[in-house]
JSON list of C-alpha atoms in Angstrom, two decimals:
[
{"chain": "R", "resi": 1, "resn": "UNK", "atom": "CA", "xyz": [123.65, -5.68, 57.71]},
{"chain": "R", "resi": 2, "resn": "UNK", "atom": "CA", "xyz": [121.78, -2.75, 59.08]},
{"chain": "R", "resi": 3, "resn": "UNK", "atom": "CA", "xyz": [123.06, 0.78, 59.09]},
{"chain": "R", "resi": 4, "resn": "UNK", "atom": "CA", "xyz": [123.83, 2.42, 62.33]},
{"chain": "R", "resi": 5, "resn": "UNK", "atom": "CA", "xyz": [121.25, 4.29, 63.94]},
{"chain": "R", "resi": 6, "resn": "UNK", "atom": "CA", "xyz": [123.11, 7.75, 65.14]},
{"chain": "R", "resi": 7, "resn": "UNK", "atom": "CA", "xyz": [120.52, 9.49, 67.18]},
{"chain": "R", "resi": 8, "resn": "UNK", "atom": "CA", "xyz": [119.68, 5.94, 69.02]},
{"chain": "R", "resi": 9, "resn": "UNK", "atom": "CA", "xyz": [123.25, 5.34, 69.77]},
{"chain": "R", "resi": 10, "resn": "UNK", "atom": "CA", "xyz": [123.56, 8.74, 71.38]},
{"chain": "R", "resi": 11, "resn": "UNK", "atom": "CA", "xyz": [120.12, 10.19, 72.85]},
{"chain": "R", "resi": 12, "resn": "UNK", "atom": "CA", "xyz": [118.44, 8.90, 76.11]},
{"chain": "R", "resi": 13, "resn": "UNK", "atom": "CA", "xyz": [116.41, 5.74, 76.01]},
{"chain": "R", "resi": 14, "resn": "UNK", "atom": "CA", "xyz": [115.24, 6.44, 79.08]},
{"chain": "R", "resi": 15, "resn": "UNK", "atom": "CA", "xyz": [115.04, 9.48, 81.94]},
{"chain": "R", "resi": 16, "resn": "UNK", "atom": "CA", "xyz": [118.03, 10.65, 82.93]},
{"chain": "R", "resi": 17, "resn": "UNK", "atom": "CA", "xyz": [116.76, 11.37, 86.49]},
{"chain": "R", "resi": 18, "resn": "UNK", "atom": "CA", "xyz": [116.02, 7.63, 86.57]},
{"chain": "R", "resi": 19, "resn": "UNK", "atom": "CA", "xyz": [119.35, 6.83, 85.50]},
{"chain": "R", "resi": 20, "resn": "UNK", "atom": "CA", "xyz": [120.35, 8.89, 88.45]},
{"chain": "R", "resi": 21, "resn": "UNK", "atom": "CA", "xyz": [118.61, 7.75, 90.85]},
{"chain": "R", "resi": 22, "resn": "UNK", "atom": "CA", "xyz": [119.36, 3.67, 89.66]},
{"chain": "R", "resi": 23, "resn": "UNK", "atom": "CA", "xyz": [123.06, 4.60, 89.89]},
{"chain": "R", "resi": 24, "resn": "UNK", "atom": "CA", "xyz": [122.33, 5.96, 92.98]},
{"chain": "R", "resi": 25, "resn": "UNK", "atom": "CA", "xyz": [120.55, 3.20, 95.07]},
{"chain": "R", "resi": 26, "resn": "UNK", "atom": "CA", "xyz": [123.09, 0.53, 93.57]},
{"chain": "R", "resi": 27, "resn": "UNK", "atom": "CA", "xyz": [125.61, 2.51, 94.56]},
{"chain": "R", "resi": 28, "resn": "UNK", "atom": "CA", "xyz": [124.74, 2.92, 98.17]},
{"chain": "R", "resi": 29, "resn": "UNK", "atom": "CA", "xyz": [123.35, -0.57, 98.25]},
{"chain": "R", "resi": 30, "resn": "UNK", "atom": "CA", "xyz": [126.58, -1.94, 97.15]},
{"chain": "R", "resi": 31, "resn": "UNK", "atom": "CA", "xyz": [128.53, 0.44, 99.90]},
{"chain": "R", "resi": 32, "resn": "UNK", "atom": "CA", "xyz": [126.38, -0.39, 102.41]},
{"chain": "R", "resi": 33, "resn": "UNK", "atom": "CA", "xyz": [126.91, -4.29, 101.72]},
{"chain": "R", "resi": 34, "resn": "UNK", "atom": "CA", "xyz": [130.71, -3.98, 101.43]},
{"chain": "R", "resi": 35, "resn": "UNK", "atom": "CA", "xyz": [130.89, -1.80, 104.69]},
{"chain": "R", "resi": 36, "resn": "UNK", "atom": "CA", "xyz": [128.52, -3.84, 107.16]},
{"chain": "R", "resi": 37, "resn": "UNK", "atom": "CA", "xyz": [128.69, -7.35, 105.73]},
{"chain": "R", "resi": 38, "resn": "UNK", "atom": "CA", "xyz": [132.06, -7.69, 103.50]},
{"chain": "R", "resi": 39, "resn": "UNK", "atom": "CA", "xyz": [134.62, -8.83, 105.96]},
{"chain": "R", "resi": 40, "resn": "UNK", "atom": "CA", "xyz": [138.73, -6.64, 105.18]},
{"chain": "R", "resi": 41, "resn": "UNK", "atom": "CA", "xyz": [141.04, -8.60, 103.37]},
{"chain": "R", "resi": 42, "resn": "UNK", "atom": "CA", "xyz": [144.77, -8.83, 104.82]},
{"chain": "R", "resi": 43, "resn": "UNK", "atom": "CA", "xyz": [146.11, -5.69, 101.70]},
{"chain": "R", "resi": 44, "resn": "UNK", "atom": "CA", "xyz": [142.54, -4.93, 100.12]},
{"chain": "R", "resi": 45, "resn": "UNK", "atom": "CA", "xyz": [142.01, -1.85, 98.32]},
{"chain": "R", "resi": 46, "resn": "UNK", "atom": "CA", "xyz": [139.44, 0.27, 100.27]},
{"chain": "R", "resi": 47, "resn": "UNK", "atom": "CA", "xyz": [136.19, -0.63, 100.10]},
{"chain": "R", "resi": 48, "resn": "UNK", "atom": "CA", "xyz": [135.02, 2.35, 98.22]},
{"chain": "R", "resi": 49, "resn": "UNK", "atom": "CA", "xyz": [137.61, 2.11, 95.89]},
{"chain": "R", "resi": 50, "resn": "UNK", "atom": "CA", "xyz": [136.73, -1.73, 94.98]},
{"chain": "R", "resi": 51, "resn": "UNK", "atom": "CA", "xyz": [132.83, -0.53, 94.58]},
{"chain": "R", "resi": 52, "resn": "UNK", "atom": "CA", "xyz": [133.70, 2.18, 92.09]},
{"chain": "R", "resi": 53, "resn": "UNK", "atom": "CA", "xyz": [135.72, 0.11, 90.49]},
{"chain": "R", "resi": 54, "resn": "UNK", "atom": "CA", "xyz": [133.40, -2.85, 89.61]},
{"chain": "R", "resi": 55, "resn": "UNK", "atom": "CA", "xyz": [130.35, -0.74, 89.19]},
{"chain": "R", "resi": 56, "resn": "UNK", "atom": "CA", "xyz": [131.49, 1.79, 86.81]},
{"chain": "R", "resi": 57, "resn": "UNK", "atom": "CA", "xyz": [133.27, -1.38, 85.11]},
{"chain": "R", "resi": 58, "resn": "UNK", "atom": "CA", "xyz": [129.91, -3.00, 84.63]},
{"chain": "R", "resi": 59, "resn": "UNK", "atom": "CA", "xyz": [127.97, -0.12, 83.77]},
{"chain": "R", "resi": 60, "resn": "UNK", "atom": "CA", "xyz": [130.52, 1.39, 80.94]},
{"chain": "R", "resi": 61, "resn": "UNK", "atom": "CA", "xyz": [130.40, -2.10, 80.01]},
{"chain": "R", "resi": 62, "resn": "UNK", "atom": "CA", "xyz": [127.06, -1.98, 78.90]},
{"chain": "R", "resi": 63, "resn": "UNK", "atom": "CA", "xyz": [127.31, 0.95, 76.70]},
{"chain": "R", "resi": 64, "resn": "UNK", "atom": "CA", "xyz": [130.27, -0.74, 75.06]},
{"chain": "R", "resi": 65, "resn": "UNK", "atom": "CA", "xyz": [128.26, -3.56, 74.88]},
{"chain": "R", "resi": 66, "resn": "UNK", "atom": "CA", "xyz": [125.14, -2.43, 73.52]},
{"chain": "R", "resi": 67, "resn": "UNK", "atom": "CA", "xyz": [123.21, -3.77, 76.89]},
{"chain": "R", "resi": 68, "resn": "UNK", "atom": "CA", "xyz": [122.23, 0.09, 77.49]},
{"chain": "R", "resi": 69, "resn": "UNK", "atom": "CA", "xyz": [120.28, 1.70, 74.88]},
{"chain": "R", "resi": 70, "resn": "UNK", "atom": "CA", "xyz": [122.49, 4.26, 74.24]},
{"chain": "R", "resi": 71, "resn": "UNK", "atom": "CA", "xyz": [125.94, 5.67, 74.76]},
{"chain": "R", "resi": 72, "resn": "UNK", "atom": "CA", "xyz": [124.57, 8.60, 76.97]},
{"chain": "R", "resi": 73, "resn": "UNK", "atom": "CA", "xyz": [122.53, 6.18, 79.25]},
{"chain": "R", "resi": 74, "resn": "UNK", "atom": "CA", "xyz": [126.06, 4.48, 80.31]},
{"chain": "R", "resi": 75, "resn": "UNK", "atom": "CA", "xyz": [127.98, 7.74, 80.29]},
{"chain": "R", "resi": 76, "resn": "UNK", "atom": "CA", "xyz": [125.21, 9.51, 82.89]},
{"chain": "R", "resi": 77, "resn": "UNK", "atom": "CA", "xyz": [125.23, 6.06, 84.77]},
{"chain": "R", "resi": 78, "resn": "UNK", "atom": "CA", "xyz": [129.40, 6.09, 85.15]},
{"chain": "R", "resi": 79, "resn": "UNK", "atom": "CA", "xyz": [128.99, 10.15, 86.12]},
{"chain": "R", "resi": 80, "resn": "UNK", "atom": "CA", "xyz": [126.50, 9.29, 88.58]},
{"chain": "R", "resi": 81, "resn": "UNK", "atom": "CA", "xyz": [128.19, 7.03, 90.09]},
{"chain": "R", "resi": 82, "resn": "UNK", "atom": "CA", "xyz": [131.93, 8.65, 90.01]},
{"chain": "R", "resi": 83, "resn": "UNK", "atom": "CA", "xyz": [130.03, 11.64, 91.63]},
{"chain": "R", "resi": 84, "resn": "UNK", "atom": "CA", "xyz": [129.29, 9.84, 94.50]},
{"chain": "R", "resi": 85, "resn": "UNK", "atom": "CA", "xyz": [132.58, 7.98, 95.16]},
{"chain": "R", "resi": 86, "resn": "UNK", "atom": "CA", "xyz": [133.90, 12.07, 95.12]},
{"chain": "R", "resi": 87, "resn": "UNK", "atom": "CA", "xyz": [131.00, 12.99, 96.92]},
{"chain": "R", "resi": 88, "resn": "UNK", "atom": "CA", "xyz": [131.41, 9.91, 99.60]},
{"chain": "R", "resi": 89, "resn": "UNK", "atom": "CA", "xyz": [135.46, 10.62, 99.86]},
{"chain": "R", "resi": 90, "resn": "UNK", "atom": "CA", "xyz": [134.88, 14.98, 100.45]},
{"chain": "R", "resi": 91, "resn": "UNK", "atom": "CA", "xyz": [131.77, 13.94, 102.95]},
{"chain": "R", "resi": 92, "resn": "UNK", "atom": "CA", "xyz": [134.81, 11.64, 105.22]},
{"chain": "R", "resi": 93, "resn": "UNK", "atom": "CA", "xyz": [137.85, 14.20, 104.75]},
{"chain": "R", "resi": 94, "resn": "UNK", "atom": "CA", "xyz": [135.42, 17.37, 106.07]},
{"chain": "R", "resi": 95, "resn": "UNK", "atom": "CA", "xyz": [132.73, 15.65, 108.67]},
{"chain": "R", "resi": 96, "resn": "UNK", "atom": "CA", "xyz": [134.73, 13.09, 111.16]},
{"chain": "R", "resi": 97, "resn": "UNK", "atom": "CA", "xyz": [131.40, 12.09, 111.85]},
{"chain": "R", "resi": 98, "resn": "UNK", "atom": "CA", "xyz": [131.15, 10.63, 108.26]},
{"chain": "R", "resi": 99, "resn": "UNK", "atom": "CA", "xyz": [134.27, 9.44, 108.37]},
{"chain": "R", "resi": 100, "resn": "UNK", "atom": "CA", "xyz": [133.24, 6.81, 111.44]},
{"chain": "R", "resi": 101, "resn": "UNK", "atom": "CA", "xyz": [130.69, 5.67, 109.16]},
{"chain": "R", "resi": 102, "resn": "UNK", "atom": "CA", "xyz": [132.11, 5.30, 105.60]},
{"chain": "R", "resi": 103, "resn": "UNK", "atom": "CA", "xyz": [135.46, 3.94, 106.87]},
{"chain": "R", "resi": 104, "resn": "UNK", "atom": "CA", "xyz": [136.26, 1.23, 108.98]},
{"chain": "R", "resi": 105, "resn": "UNK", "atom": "CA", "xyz": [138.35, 1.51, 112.61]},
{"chain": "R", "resi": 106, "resn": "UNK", "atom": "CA", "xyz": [141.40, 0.36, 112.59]},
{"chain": "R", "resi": 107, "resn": "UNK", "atom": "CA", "xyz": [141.55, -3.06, 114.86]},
{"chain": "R", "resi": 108, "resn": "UNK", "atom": "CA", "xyz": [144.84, -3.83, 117.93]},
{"chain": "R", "resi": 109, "resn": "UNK", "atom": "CA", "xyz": [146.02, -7.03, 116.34]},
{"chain": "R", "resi": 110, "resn": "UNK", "atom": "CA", "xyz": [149.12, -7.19, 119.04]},
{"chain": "R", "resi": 111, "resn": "UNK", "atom": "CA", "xyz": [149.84, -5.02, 122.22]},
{"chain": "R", "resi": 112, "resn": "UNK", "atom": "CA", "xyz": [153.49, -5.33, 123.73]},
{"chain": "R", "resi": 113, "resn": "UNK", "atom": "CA", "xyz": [154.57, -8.52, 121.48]},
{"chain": "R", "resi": 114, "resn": "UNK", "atom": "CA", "xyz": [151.36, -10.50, 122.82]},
{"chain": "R", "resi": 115, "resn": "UNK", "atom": "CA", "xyz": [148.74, -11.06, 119.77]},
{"chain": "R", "resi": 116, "resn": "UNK", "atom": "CA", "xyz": [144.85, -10.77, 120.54]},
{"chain": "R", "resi": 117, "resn": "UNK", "atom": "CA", "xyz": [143.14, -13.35, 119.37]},
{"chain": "R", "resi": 118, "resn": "UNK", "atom": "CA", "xyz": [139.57, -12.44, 120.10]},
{"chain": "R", "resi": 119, "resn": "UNK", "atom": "CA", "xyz": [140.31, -9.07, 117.83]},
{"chain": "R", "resi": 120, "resn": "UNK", "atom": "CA", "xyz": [142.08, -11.90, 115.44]},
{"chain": "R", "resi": 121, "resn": "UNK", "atom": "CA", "xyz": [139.25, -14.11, 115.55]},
{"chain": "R", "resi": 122, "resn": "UNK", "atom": "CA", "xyz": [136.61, -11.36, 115.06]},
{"chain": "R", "resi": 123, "resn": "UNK", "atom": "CA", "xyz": [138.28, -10.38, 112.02]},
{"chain": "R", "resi": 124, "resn": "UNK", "atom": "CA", "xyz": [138.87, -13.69, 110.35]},
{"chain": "R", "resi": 125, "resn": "UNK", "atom": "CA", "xyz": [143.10, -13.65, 110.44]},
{"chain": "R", "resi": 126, "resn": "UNK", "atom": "CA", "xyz": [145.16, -16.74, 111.01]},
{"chain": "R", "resi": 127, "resn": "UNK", "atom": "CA", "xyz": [148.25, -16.52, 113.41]},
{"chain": "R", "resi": 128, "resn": "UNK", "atom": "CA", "xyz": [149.58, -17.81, 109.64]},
{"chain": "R", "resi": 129, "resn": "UNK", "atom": "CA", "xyz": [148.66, -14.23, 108.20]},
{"chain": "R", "resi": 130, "resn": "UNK", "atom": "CA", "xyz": [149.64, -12.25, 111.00]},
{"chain": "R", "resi": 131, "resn": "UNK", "atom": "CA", "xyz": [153.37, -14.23, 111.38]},
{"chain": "R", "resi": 132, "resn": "UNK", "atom": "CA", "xyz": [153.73, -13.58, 107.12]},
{"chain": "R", "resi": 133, "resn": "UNK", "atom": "CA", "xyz": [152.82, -9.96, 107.52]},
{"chain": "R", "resi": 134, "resn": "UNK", "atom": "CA", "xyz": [155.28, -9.83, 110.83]},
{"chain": "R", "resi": 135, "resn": "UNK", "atom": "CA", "xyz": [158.26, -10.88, 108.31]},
{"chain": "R", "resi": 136, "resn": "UNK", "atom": "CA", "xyz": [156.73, -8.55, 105.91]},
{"chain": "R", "resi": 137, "resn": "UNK", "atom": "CA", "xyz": [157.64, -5.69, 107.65]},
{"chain": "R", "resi": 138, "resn": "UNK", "atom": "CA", "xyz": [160.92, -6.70, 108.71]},
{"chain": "R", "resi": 139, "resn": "UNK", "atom": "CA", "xyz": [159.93, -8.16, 112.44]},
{"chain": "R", "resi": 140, "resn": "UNK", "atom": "CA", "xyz": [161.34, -11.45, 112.83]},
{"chain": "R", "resi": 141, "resn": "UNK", "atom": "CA", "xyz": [159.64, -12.13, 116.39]},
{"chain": "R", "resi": 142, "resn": "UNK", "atom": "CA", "xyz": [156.43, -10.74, 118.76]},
{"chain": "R", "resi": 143, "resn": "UNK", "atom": "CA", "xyz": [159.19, -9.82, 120.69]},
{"chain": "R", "resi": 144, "resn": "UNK", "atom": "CA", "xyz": [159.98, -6.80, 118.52]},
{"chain": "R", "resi": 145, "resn": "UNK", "atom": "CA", "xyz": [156.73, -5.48, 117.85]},
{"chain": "R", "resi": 146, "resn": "UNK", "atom": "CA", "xyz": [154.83, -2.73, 120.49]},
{"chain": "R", "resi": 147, "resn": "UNK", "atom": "CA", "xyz": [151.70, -2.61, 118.17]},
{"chain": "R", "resi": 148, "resn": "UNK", "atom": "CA", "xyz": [150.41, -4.43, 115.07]},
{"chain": "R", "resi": 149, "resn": "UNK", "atom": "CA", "xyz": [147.28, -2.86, 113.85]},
{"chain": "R", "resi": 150, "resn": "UNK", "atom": "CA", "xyz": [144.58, -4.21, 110.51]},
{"chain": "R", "resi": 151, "resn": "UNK", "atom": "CA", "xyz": [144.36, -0.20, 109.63]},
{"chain": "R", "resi": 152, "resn": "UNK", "atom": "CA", "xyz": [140.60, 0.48, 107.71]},
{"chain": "R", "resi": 153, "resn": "UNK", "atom": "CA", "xyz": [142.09, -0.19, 104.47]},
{"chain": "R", "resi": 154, "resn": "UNK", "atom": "CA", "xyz": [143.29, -3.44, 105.13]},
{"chain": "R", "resi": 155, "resn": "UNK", "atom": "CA", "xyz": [146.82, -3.39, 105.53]},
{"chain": "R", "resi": 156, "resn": "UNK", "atom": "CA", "xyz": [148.46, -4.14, 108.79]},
{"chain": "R", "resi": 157, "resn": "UNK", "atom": "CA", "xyz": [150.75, -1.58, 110.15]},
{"chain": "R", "resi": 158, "resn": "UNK", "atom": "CA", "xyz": [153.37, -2.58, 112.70]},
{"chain": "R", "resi": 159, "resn": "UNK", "atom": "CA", "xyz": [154.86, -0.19, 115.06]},
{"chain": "R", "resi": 160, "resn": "UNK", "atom": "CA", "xyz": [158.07, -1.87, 116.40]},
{"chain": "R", "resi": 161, "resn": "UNK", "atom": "CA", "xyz": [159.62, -1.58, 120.27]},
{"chain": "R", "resi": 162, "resn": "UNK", "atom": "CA", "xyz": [162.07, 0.99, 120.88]}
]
């Protein structure tokens, strides 16, 4: 059995600017991947949210694992990368702008009780979905609903006839 090695397990095994700046281009690779190509699911989490959660799963995975070389490589890695979900969430709330970019609009699913299914079809939801998320919010008919939007998050908000 060999004896752990204390300084290995917590010193750099490599730059900690290129840790940064590896954390960094995954990071906005993976955003940029999930925000252009990645099609919403009906109730997703936001797309930011699901990137920081499976990267900084995988990377403090590593330095549980003993696939980094040390504890501080996969503790600079999850920083990194939890600094720029922060960073990417501040950038949205203060420049609109931004906001446009990072986030998603939110897509007319049904005006005046008539769905639109070229805005249905363009986002890949059945008239199956749409009717289960009618009863989900307490709609038993078109008939009843002004609006039903698929907000940037994924959920589908329905704004009912007066």
């Amino acid at each position: 059995m060999e004896s752990l090695d204390w300084l290995e397990l917590f010193s750099f095994s490599m730059s900690p600017l290129e840790i940064m700046l590896r954390g960094t281009f995954m990071y906005w690779l993976l955003f940029l991947l999930f925000r252009f190509v990645a099609r919403r699911d009906i109730g997703s989490v936001g797309i930011a949210d699901l990137l920081i959660i499976v990267i900084v799963a995988d990377a403090a995975q590593n330095g549980m694992a003993g696939d980094a070389d040390s504890l501080v490589d996969a503790g600079l890695l999850v920083t990194t990368l939890i600094a720029w979900n922060r960073l990417l969430d501040a950038a949205a709330f203060y420049w609109p702008a931004f906001n446009r970019f990072a986030n998603a609009k939110k897509v007319l699913l049904v005006s005046h009780g008539r769905k639109l299914h070229d805005n249905m079809r363009r986002e890949a939801i059945t008239d199956e979905e749409l009717d289960a998320k009618l009863r989900e919010n307490g709609a038993s008919s078109l008939e009843e609903v002004e609006r039903m939007y698929l907000e940037s998050d994924g959920q589908i908000s329905v704004i009912r006839k007066k």
